[in-house]
C-alpha atoms as one frame of an Amber mdcrd trajectory, in Angstrom:
protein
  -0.979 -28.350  14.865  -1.190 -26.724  11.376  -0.545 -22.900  11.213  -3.440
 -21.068   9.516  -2.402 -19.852   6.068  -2.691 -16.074   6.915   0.228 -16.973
  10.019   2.843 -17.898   7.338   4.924 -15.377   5.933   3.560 -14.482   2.202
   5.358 -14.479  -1.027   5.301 -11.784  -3.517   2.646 -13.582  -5.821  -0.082
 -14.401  -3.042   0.613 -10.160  -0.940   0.036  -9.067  -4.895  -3.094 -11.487
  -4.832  -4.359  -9.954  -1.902  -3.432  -6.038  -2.772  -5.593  -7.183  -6.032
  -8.275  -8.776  -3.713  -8.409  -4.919  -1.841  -8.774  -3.111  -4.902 -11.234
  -5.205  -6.311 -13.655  -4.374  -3.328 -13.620  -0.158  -3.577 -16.907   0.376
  -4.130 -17.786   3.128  -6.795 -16.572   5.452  -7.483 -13.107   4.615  -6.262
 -13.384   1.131  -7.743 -12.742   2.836 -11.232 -10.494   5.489 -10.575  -8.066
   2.556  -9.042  -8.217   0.708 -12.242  -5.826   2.753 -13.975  -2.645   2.451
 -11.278  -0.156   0.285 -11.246   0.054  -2.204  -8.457   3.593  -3.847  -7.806
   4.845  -5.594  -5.027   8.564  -5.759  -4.093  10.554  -7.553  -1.348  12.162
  -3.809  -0.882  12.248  -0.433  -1.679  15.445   0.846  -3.131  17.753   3.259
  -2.267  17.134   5.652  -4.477  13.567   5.563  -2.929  14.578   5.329   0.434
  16.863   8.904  -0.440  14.188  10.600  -2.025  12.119  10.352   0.646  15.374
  11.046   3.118  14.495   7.629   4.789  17.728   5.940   6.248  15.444   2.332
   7.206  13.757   0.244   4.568  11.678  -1.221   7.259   9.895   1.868   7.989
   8.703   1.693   4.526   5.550  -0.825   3.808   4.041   0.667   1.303   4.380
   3.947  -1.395   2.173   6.268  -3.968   3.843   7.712  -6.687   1.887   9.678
  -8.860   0.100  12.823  -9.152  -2.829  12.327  -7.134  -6.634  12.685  -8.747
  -7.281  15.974  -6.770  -4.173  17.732  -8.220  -4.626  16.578 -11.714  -5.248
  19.012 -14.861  -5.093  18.876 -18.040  -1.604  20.060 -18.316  -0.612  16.749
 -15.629   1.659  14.434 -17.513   0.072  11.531 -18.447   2.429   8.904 -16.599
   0.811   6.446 -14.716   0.377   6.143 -11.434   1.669   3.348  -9.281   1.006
   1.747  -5.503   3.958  -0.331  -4.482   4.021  -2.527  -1.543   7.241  -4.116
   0.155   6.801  -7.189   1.322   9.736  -7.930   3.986   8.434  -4.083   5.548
   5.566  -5.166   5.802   6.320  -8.708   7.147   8.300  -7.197   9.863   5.767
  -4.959  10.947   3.091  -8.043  11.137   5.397  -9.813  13.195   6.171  -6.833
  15.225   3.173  -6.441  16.190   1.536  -9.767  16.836  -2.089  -8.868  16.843
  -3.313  -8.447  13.363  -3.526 -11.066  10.289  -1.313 -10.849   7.857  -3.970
 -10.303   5.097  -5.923  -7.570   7.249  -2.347  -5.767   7.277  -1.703  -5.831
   3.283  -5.161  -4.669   2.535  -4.818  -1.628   5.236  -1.469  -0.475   3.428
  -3.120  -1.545  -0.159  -6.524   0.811   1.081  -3.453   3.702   2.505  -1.473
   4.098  -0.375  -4.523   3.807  -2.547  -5.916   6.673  -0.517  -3.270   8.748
  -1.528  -3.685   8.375  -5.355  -7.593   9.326  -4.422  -5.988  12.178  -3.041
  -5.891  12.406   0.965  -3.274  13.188   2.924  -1.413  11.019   5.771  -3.661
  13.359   8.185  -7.059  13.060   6.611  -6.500   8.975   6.350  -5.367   9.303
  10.444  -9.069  11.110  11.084 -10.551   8.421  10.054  -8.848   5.482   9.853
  -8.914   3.718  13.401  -5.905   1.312  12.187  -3.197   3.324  14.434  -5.112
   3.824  17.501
């Protein structure tokens, strides 16, 4: 019996295929305020990551906004873009963990978190409404 694709584990190319795939489907307005961020995918976050955010377990780390988010932006903001990484072995584990979602479905959700962030809402207001957690 053949596994279906999304039951493999994913390489870097096709989790940054799907991450694309998520961002492609904000509608407007968030569709073109994502544009402008940079989207990478990594196997892991590094330590100097990991220590910045005082974080001792790379596997508690599937995904990361860095940036100055929209709602905190003036004209004085430096103009650095902004960028959405995703860690693929994180967010592996976590899939496997868990046994009950599709490996796509899980991408997207961290893709549409850390997106969320650059859009400017917190870890709460994503929580209020966000049934992913419950």
């Amino acid at each position: 019996m053949t596994k279906p694709p999304d039951s493999l584990p994913a390489d870097i190319e096709t989790i940054t295929d799907w991450a694309e795939a998520a961002r492609a489907s904000f509608p407007a307005p968030f569709a073109g305020l994502a544009a402008e961020v940079r989207l990478i995918v990594d196997d892991w976050p590094t330590d100097n990551i990991l220590d910045d955010l005082g974080m001792d377990d790379a596997y508690d780390l599937t995904g990361l906004y860095e940036g100055v988010p929209l709602t905190e932006r003036s004209f004085d903001t430096p103009d650095q873009p902004s960028t959405v990484m995703l860690f693929r072995r994180p967010i592996l584990d976590e899939w496997a963990a868990r046994g009950d979602v599709d490996l796509r479905a899980l991408v997207t959700h961290v893709t549409v978190h850390e997106f969320a962030h650059h859009f400017g809402w917190s870890d709460d207001d994503i929580a209020r409404i966000d049934p992913w957690w419950l």
